[in-house]
PDB file of C-alpha atoms in Angstrom:
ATOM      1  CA  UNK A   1     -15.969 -17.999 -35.238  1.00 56.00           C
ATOM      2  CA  UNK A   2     -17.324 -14.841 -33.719  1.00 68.00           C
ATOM      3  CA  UNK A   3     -18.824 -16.874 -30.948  1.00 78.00           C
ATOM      4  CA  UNK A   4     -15.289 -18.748 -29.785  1.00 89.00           C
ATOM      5  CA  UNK A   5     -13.504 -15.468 -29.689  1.00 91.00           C
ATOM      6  CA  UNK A   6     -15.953 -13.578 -27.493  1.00 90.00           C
ATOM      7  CA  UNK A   7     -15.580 -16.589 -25.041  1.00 92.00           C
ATOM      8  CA  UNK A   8     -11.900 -16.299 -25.250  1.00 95.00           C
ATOM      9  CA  UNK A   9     -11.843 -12.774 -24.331  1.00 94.00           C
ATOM     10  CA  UNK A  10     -13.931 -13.036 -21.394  1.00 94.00           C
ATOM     11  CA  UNK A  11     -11.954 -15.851 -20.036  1.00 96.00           C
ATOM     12  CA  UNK A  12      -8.975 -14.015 -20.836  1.00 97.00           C
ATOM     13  CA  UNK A  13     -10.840 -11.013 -18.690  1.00 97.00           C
ATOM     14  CA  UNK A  14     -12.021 -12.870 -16.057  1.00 98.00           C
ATOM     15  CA  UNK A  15      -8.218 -14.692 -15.533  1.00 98.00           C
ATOM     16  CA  UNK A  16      -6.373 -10.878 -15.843  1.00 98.00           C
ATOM     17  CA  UNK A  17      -9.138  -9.252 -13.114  1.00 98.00           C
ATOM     18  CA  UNK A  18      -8.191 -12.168 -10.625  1.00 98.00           C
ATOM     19  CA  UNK A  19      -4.334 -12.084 -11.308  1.00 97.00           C
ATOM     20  CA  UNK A  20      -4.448  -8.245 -10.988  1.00 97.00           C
ATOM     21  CA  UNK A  21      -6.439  -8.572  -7.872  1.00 96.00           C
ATOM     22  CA  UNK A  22      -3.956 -10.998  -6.508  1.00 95.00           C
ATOM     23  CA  UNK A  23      -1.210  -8.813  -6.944  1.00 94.00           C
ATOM     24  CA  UNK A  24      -2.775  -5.605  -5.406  1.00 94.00           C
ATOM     25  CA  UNK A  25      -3.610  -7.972  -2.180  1.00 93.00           C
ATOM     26  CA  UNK A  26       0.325  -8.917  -1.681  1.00 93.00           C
ATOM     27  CA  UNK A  27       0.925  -5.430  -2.006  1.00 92.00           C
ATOM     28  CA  UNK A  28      -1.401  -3.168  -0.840  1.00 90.00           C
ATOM     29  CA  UNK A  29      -3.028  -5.685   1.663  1.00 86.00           C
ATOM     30  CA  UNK A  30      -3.228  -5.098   5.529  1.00 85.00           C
ATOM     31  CA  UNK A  31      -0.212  -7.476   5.837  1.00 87.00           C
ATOM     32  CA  UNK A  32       1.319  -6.569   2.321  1.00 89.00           C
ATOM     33  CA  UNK A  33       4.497  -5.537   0.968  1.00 91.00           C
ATOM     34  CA  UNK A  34       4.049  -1.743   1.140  1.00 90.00           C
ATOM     35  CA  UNK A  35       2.517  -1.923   4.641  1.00 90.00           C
ATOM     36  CA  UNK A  36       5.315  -4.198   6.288  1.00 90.00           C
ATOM     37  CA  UNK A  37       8.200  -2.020   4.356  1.00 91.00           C
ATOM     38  CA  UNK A  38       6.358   1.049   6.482  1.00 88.00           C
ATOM     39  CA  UNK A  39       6.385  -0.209   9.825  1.00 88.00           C
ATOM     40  CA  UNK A  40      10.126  -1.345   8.960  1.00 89.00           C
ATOM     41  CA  UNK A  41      10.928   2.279   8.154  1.00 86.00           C
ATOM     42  CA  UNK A  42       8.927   3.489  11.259  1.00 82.00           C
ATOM     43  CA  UNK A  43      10.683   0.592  13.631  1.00 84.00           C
ATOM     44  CA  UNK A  44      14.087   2.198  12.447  1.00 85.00           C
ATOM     45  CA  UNK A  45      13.373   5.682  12.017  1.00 79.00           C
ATOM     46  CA  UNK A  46      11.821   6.438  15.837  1.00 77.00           C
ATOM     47  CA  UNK A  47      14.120   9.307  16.434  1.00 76.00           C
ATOM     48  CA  UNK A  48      13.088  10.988  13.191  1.00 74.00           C
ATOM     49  CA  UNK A  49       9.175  10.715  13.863  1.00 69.00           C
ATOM     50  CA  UNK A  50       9.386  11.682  17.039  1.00 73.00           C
ATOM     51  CA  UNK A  51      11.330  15.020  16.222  1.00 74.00           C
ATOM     52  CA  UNK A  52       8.357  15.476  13.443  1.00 73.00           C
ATOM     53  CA  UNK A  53       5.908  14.586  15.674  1.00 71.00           C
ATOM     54  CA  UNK A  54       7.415  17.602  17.849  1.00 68.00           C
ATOM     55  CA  UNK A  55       7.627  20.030  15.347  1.00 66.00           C
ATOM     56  CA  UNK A  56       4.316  19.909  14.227  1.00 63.00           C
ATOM     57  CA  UNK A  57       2.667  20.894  17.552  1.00 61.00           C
ATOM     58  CA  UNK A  58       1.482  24.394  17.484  1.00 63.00           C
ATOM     59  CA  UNK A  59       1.708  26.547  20.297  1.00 66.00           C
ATOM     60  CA  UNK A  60      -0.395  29.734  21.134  1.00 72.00           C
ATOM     61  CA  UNK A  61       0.595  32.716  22.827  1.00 73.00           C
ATOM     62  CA  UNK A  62      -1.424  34.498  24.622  1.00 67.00           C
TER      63      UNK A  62
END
């Protein structure tokens, strides 16, 4: 008995560490979810990143 249910919880492991892996790749993956939804926000918020971009130069007086 004690034998079947250790291999059933390693399979069980091993199966959840691949589905979990599989669902950080869609979403955190060079072409995932997050990363696409980024450059969306970046396509249609130039204007905004470029005033940003602007403000956060530091100038020195002399």
């Amino acid at each position: 008995m004690g034998n079947n249910t250790l291999i059933k919880g390693v399979v069980i492991g091993i199966i959840s560490l691949i589905i979990l892996t599989i669902v950080m790749m869609v979403l955190v993956g060079k072409n995932g979810i997050i990363n696409q939804e980024i450059k969306k926000y970046n396509d249609t918020h130039v204007e905004e990143n470029s005033e940003r971009q602007n403000e956060e130069v530091v100038e020195i007086k002399k």
